[in-house]
mmCIF file of C-alpha atoms and ligand atoms in Angstrom:
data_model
loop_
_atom_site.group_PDB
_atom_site.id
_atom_site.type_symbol
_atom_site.label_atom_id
_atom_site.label_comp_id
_atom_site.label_asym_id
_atom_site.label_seq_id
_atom_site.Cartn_x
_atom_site.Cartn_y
_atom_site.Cartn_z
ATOM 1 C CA UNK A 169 67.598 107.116 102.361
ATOM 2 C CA UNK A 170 71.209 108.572 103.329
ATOM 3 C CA UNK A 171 72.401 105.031 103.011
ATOM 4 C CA UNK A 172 70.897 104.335 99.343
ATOM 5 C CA UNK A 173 71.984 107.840 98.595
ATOM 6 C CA UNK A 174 75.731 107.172 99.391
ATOM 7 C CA UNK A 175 75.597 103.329 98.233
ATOM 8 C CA UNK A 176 74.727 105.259 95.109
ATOM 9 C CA UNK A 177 78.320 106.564 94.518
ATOM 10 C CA UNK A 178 79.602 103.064 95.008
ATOM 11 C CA UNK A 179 80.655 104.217 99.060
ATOM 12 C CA UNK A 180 80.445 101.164 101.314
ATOM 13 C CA UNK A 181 77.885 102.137 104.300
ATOM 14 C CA UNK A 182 77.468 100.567 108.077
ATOM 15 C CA UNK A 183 74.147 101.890 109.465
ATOM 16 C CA UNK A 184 72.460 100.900 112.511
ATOM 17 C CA UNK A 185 69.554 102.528 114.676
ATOM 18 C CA UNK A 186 70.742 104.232 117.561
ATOM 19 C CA UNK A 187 70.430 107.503 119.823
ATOM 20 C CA UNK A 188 73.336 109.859 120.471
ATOM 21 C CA UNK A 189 71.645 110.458 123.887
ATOM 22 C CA UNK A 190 72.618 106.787 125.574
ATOM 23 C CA UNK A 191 76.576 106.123 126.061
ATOM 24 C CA UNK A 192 75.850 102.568 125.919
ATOM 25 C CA UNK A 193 74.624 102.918 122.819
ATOM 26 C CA UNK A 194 76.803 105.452 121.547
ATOM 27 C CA UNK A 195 80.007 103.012 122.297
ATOM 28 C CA UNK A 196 78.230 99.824 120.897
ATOM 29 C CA UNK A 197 78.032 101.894 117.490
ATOM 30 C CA UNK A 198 81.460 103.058 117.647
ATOM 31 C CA UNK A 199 83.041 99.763 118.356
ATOM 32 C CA UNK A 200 81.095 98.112 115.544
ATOM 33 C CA UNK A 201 82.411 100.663 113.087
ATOM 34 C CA UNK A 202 85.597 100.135 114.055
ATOM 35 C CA UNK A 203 84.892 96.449 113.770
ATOM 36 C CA UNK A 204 83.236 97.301 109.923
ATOM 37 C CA UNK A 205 86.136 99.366 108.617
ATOM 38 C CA UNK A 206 89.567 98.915 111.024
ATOM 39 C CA UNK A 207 89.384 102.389 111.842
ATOM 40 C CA UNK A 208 87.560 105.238 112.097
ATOM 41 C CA UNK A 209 89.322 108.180 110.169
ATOM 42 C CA UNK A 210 86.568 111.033 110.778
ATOM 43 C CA UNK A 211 83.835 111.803 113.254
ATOM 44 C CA UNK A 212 80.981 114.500 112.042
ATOM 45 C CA UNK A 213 78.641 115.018 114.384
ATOM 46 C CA UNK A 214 75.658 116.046 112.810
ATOM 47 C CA UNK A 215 72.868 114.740 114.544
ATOM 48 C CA UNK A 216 70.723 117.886 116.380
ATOM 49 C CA UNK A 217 67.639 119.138 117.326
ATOM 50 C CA UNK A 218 65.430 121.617 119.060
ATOM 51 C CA UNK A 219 61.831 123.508 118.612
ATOM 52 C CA UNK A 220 61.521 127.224 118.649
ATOM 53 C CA UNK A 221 59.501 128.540 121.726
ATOM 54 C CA UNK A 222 60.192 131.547 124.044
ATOM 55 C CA UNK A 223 62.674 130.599 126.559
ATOM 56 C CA UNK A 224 59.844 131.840 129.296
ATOM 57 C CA UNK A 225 58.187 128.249 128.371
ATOM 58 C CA UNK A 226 60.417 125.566 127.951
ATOM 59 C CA UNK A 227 59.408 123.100 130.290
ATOM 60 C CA UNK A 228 62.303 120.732 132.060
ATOM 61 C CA UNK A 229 61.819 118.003 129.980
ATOM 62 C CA UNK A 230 62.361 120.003 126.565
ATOM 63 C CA UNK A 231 65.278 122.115 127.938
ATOM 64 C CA UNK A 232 66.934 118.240 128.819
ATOM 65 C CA UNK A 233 65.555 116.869 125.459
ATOM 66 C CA UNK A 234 67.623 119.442 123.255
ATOM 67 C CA UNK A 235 70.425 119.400 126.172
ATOM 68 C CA UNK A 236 70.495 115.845 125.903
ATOM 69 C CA UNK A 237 70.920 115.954 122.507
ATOM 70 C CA UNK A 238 73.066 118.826 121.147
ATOM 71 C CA UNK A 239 75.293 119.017 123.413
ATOM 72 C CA UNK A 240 75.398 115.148 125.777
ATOM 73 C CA UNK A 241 75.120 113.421 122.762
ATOM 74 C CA UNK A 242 77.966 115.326 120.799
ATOM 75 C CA UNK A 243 80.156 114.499 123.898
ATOM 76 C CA UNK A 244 79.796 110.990 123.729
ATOM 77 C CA UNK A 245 80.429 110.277 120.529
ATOM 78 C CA UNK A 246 83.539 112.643 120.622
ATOM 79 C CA UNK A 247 84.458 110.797 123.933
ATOM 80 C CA UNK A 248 84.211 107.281 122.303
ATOM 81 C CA UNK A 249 85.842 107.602 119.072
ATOM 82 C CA UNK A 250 88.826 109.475 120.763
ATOM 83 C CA UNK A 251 88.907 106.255 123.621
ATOM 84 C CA UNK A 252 89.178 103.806 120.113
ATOM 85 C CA UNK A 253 91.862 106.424 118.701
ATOM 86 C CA UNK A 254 94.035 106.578 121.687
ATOM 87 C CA UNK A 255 93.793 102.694 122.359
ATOM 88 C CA UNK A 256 94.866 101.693 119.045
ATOM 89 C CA UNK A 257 97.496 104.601 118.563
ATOM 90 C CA UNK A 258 95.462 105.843 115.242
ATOM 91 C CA UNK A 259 95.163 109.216 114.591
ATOM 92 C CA UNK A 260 91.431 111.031 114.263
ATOM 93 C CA UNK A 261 89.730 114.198 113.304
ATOM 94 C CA UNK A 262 86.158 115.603 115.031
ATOM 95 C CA UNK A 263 83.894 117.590 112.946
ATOM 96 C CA UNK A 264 81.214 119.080 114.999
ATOM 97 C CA UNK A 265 78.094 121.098 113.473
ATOM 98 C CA UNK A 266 77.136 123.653 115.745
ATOM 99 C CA UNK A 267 75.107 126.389 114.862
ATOM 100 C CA UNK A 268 76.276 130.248 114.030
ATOM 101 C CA UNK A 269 75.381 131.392 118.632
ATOM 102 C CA UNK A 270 77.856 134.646 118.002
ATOM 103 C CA UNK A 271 74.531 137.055 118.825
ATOM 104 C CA UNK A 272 72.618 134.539 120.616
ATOM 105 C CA UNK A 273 69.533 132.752 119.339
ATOM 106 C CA UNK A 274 66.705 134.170 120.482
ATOM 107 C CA UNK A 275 63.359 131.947 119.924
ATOM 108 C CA UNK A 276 65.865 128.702 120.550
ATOM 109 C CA UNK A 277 67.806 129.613 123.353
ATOM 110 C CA UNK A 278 68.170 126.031 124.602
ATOM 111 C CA UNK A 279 70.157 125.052 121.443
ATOM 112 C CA UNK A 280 72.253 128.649 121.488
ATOM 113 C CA UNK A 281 73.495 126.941 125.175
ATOM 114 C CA UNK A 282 73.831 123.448 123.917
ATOM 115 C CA UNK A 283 75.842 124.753 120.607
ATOM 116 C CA UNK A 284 78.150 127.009 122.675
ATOM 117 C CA UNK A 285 78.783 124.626 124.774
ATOM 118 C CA UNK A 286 80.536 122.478 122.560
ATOM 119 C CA UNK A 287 82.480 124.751 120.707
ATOM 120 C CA UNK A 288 83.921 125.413 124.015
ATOM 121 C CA UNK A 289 84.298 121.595 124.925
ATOM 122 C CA UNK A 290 85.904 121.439 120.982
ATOM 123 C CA UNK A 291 88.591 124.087 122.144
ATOM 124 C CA UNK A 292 89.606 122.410 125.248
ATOM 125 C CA UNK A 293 89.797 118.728 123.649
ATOM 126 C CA UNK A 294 91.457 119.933 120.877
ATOM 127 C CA UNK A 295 94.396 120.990 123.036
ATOM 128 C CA UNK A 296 94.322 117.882 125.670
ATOM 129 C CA UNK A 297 93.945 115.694 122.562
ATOM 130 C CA UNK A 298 96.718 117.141 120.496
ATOM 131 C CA UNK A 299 99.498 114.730 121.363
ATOM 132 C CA UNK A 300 97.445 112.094 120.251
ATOM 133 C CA UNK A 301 97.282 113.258 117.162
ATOM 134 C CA UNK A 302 93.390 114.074 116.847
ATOM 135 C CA UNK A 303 91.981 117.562 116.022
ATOM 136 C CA UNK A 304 88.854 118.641 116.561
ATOM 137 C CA UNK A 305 87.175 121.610 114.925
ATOM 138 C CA UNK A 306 83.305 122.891 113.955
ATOM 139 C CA UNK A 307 81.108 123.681 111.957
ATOM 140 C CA UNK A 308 79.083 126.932 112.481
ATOM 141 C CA UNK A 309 75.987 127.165 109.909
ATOM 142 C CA UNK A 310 73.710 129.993 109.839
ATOM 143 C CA UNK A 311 70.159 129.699 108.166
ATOM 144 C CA UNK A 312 70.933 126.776 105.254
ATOM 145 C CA UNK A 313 67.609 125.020 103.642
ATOM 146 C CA UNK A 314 67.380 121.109 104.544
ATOM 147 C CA UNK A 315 64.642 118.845 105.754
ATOM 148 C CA UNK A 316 65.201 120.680 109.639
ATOM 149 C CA UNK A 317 63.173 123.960 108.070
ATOM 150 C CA UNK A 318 59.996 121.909 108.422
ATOM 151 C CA UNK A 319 60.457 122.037 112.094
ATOM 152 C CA UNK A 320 59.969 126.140 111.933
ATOM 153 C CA UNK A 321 56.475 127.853 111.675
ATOM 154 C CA UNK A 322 55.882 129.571 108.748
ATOM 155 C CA UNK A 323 56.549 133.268 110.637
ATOM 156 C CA UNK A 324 60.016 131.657 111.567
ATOM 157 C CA UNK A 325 61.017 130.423 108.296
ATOM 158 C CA UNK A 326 60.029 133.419 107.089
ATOM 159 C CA UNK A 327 62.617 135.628 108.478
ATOM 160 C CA UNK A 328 65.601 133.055 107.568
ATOM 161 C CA UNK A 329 66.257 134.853 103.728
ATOM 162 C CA UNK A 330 66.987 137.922 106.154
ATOM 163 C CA UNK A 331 69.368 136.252 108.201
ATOM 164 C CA UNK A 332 72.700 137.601 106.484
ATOM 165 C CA UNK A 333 73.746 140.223 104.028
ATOM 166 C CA UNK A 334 73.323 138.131 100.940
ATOM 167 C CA UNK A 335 69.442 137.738 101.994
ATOM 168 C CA UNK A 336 69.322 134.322 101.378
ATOM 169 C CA UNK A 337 69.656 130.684 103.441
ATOM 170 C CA UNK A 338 72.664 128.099 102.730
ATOM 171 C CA UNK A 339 71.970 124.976 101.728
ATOM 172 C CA UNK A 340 73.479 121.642 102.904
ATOM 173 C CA UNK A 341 76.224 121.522 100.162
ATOM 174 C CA UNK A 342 77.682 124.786 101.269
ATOM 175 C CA UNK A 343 78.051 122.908 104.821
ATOM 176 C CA UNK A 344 79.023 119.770 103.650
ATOM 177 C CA UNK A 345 81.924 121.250 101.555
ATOM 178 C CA UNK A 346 83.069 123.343 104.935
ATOM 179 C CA UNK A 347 83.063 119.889 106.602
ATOM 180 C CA UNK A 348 85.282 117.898 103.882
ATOM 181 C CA UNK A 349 87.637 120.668 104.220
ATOM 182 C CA UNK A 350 88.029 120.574 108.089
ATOM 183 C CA UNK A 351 88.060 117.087 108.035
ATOM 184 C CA UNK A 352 90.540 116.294 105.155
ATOM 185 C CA UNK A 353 94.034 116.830 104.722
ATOM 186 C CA UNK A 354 93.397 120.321 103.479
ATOM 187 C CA UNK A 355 92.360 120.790 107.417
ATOM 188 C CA UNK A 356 96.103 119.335 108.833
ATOM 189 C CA UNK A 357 97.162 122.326 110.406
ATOM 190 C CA UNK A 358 93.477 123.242 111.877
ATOM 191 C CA UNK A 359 92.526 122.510 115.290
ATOM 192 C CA UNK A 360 90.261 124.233 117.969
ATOM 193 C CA UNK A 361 88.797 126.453 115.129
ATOM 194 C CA UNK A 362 85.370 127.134 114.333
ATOM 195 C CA UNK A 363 84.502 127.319 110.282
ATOM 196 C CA UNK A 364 81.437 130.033 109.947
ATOM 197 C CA UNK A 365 79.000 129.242 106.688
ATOM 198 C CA UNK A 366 76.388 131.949 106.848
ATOM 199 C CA UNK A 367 76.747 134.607 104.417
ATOM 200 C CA UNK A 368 77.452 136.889 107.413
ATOM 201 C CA UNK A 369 75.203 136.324 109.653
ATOM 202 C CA UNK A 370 77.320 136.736 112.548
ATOM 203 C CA UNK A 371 77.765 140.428 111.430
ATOM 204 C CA UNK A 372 74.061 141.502 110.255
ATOM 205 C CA UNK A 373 70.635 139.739 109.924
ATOM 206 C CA UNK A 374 67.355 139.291 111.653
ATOM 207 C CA UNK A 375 66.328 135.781 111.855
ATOM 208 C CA UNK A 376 63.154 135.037 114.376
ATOM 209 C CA UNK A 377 62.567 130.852 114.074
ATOM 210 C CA UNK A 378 59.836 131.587 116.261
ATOM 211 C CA UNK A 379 58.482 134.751 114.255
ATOM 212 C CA UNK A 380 59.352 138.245 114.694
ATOM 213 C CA UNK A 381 57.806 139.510 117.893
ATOM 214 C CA UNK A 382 55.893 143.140 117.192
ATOM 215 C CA UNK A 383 58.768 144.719 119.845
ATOM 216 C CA UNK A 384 61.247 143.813 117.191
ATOM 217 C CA UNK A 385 59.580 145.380 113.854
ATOM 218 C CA UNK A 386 60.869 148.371 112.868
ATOM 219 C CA UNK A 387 58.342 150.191 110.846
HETATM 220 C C1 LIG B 57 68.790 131.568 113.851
HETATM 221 C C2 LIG B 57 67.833 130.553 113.339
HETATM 222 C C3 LIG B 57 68.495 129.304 112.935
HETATM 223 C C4 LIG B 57 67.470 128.443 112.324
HETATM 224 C C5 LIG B 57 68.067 127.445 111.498
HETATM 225 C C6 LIG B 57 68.327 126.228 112.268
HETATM 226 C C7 LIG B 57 67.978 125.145 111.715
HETATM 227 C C8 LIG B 57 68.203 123.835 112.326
HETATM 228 O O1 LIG B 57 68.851 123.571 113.300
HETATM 229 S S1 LIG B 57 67.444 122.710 111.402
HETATM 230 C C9 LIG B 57 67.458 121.182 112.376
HETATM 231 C C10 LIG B 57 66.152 121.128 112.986
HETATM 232 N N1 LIG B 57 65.836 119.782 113.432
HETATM 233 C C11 LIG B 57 65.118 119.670 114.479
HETATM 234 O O2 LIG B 57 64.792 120.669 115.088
HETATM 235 C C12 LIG B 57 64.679 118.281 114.921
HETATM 236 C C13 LIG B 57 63.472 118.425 115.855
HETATM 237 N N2 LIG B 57 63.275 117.604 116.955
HETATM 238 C C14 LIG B 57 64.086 116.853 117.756
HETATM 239 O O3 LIG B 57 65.260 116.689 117.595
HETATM 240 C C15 LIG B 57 63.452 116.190 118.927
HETATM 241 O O4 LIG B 57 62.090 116.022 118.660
HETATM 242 C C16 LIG B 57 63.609 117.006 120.268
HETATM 243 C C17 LIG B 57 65.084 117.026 120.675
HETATM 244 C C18 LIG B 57 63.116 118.426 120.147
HETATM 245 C C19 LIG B 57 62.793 116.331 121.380
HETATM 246 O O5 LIG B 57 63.146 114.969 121.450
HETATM 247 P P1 LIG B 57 62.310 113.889 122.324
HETATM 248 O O6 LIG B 57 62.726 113.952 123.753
HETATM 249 O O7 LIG B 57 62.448 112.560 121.679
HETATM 250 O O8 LIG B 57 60.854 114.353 122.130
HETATM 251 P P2 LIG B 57 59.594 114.473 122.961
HETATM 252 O O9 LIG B 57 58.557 114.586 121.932
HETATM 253 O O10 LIG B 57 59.497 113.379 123.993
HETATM 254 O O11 LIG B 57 59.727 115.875 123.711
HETATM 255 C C20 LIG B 57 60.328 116.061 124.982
HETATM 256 C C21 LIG B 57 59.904 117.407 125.510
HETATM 257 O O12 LIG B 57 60.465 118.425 124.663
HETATM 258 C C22 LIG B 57 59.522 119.499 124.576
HETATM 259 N N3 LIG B 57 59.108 119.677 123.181
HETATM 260 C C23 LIG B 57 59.445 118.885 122.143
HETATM 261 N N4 LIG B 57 58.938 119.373 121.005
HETATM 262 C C24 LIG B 57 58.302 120.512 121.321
HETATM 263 C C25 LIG B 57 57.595 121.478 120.568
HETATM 264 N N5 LIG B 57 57.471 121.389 119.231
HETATM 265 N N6 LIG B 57 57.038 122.521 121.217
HETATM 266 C C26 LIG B 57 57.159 122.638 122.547
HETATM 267 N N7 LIG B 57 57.820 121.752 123.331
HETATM 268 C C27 LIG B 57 58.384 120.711 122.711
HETATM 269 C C28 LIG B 57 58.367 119.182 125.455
HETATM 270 O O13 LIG B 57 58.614 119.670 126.743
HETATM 271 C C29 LIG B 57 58.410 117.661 125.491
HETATM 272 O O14 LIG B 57 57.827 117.172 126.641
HETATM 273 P P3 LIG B 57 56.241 116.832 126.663
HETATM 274 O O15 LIG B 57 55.502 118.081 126.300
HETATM 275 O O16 LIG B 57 55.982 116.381 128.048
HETATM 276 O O17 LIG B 57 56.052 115.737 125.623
HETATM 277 N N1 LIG B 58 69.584 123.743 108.675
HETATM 278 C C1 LIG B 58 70.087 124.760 109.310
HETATM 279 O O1 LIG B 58 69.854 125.925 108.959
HETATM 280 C C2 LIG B 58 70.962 124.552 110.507
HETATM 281 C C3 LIG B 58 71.230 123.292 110.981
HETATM 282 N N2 LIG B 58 72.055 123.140 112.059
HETATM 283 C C4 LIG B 58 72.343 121.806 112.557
HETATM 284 O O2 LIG B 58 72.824 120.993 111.501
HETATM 285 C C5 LIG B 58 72.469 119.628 111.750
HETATM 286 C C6 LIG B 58 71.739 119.058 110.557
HETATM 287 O O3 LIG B 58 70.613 119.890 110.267
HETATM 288 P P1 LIG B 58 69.375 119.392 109.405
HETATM 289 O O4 LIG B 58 69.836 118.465 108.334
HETATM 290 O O5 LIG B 58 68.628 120.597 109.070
HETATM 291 O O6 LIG B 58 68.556 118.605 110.526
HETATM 292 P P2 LIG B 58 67.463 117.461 110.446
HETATM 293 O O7 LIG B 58 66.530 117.698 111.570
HETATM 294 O O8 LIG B 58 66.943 117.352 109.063
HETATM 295 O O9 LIG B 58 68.352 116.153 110.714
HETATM 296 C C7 LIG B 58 68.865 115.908 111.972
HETATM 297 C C8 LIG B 58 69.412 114.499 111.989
HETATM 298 O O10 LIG B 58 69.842 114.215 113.325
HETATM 299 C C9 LIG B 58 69.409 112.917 113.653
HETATM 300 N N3 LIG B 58 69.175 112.840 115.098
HETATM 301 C C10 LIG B 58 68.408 113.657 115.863
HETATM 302 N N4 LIG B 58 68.427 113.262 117.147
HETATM 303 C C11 LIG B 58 69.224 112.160 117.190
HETATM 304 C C12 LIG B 58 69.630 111.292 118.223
HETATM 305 N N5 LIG B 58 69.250 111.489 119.493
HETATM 306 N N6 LIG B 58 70.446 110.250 117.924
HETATM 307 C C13 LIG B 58 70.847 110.044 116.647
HETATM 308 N N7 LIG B 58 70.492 110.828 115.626
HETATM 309 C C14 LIG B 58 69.683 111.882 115.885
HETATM 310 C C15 LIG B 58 68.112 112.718 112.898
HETATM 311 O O11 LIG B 58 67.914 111.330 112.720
HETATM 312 P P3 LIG B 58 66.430 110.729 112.488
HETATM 313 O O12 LIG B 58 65.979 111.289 111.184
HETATM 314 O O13 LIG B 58 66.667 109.271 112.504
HETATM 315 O O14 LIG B 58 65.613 111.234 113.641
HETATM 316 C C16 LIG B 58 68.378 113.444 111.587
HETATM 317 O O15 LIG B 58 68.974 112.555 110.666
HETATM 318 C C17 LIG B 58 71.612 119.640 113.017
HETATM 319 O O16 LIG B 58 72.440 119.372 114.129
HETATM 320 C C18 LIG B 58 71.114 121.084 113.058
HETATM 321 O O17 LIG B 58 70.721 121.514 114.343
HETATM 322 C C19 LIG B 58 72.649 124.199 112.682
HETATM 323 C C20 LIG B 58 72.400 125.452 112.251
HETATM 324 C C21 LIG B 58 71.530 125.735 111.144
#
C-alpha cells in the first residue's frame, strides 16, 4: 500500500519483506538499497510496536518482543546504514520516531524503556558519529491518529483527545512534516536533538492506552 501510495507521486520505491529484529536481515536490506539507489541519504526509523497491559503482567517473551523491536531493531538499522556511510565516505542523517516518555508511559511501560533508550543511544551516536558527517536526531510524537490506534482498547483510545492542552490527537502528517525537517537541509545544524509533536503533552494531559484505572479518576 505505502509503495503504490508513493509510486503514486512518481517516487521510485525498493521494498522488500524483512524484520528490524534480525541483523542479518537488517544488513541484507541495507546493502541492497545501497545497491538500488548508490546511496542512502536518510534513515527514518519508523517501524514500532507494543500492547498496553500493566507492567505487573508482561510476561518475558512480550517485554523481549517490544524490546526487540523498539529499541534492538532501531539499533541495527542505525548501526548498518552508518557502517555503509563511513565505508564509502558519504555523509547520512538518522531520523528516529520515538515516542513523547518525558512523564513515563504508564499502561506501556515496556515501550517508555525501549523509546528512552534510544533517544539516549541517538545522543551518544550523534557525537561519536559527528566527524563522519552523519547526524542523528528524533522524533518524539505524542497521541497522533494512524492505523497503530487499532491496537488500543476502546477505554485507552478513549483518553488520547485528553492527552495535551489542545484536547486532541496528531495525525501522521504533523509527524511526517517534523521528520522532513530533521532530515533535510533545513535540519544541517541539528544533531542529538529530540523534535516533540504533541500539542503539549509533555507539560499536561492524561492519556491511559490501557484505560484509566478508578485510582486515577478524579471526580
Ligand atoms: C501515551 C499513549 C501513547 C499512545 C499512542 C501510541 C501509539 C502507538 O505507538 S501506535 C503504534 C502501535 N502499533 C503497534 O502497537 C503494533 C502492535 N504489535 C506489534 O508490533 C507486535 O505484535 C509485538 C511487538 C507486540 C509482538 O510481536 P511478536 O513477537 O511478533 O508477537 P507475538 O504475537 O509472538 O507475541 C510475543 C509475546 O508478546 C506478548 N504479547 C503480544 N501481544 C500481546 C497482547 N496484545 N497482550 C498481551 N501480551 C501480548 C505475549 O507475551 C506474547 O507471547 P505469547 O503470549 O506467548 O504469544
Ligand atoms: N500513533 C501514535 O500516536 C504514536 C506512534 N508512535 C510510533 O510511531 C511509529 C509509527 O506508528 P503507527 O503508524 O501508528 O504504527 P503502525 O503499527 O500502524 O505501523 C508500524 C509499522 O512498523 C512496521 N513494523 C513493526 N514491527 C516491525 C519489524 N519487526 N520489522 C519491520 N517492520 C516492522 C509495521 O510493518 P507491518 O505492517 O509489515 O507489520 C508497520 O508498518 C511506531 O514506531 C509507533 O510506535 C509513537 C508515539 C505515538
Amino acid at each position: 500500500m505505502a509503495r503504490e501510495f508513493l509510486e503514486s507521486f512518481g517516487g521510485r520505491v525498493f521494498a522488500l519483506p524483512m524484520t528490524i529484529r534480525e541483523p542479518d536481515q537488517v544488513e541484507d536490506f541495507v546493502a541492497k538499497t545501497n545497491q538500488e539507489f548508490g546511496a542512502i541519504d536518510v534513515l527514518v526509523n519508523n517501524a514500532g510496536g507494543q500492547f498496553p497491559q500493566a507492567a505487573l503482567d508482561f510476561s518475558p517473551k512480550g517485554w523481549n518482543a517490544v524490546i526487540d523491536t523498539n529499541l534492538n531493531g532501531t539499533w541495527w538499522m542505525m548501526q548498518s546504514a552508518a557502517r555503509h556511510w563511513v565505508a564509502n565516505k558519504q555523509s547520512g542523517s538518522i531520523v528516529n520516531i520515538v515516542a513523547d516518555i518525558w512523564r513515563g508511559m504508564p499502561g506501556i511501560a515496556h515501550t517508555c524503556a525501549a523509546r528512552a533508550g534510544v533517544i539516549y543511544l541517538s545522543k551518544s551516536v550523534a557525537v561519536e558519529w559527528a566527524p563522519h558527517d552523519i547526524r542523528v536526531n528524533c522524533v518524539a510524537p505524542g497521541c497522533c491518529e494512524s492505523n497503530g490506534f487499532g491496537n488500543y482498547p476502546p477505554e485507552g483510545s478513549a483518553t488520547f483527545q485528553d492527552s495535551n492542552p489542545m484536547r486532541h490527537a496528531g495525525d501522521e502528517w504533523d509527524v511526517a512534516e517534523g521528520v522532513v525537517y530533521m532530515a533535510a537541509n533545513s535540519g544541517k545544524f541539528v544533531t542529538g536533538e529530540v523534535l516533540n509533536i504533541d500539542g503539549g503533552q509533555q507539560l499536561w494531559g492524561d492519556p491511559w492506552p490501557t484505560g484509566r484505572p478508578d485510582y486515577f479518576r478524579i471526580s
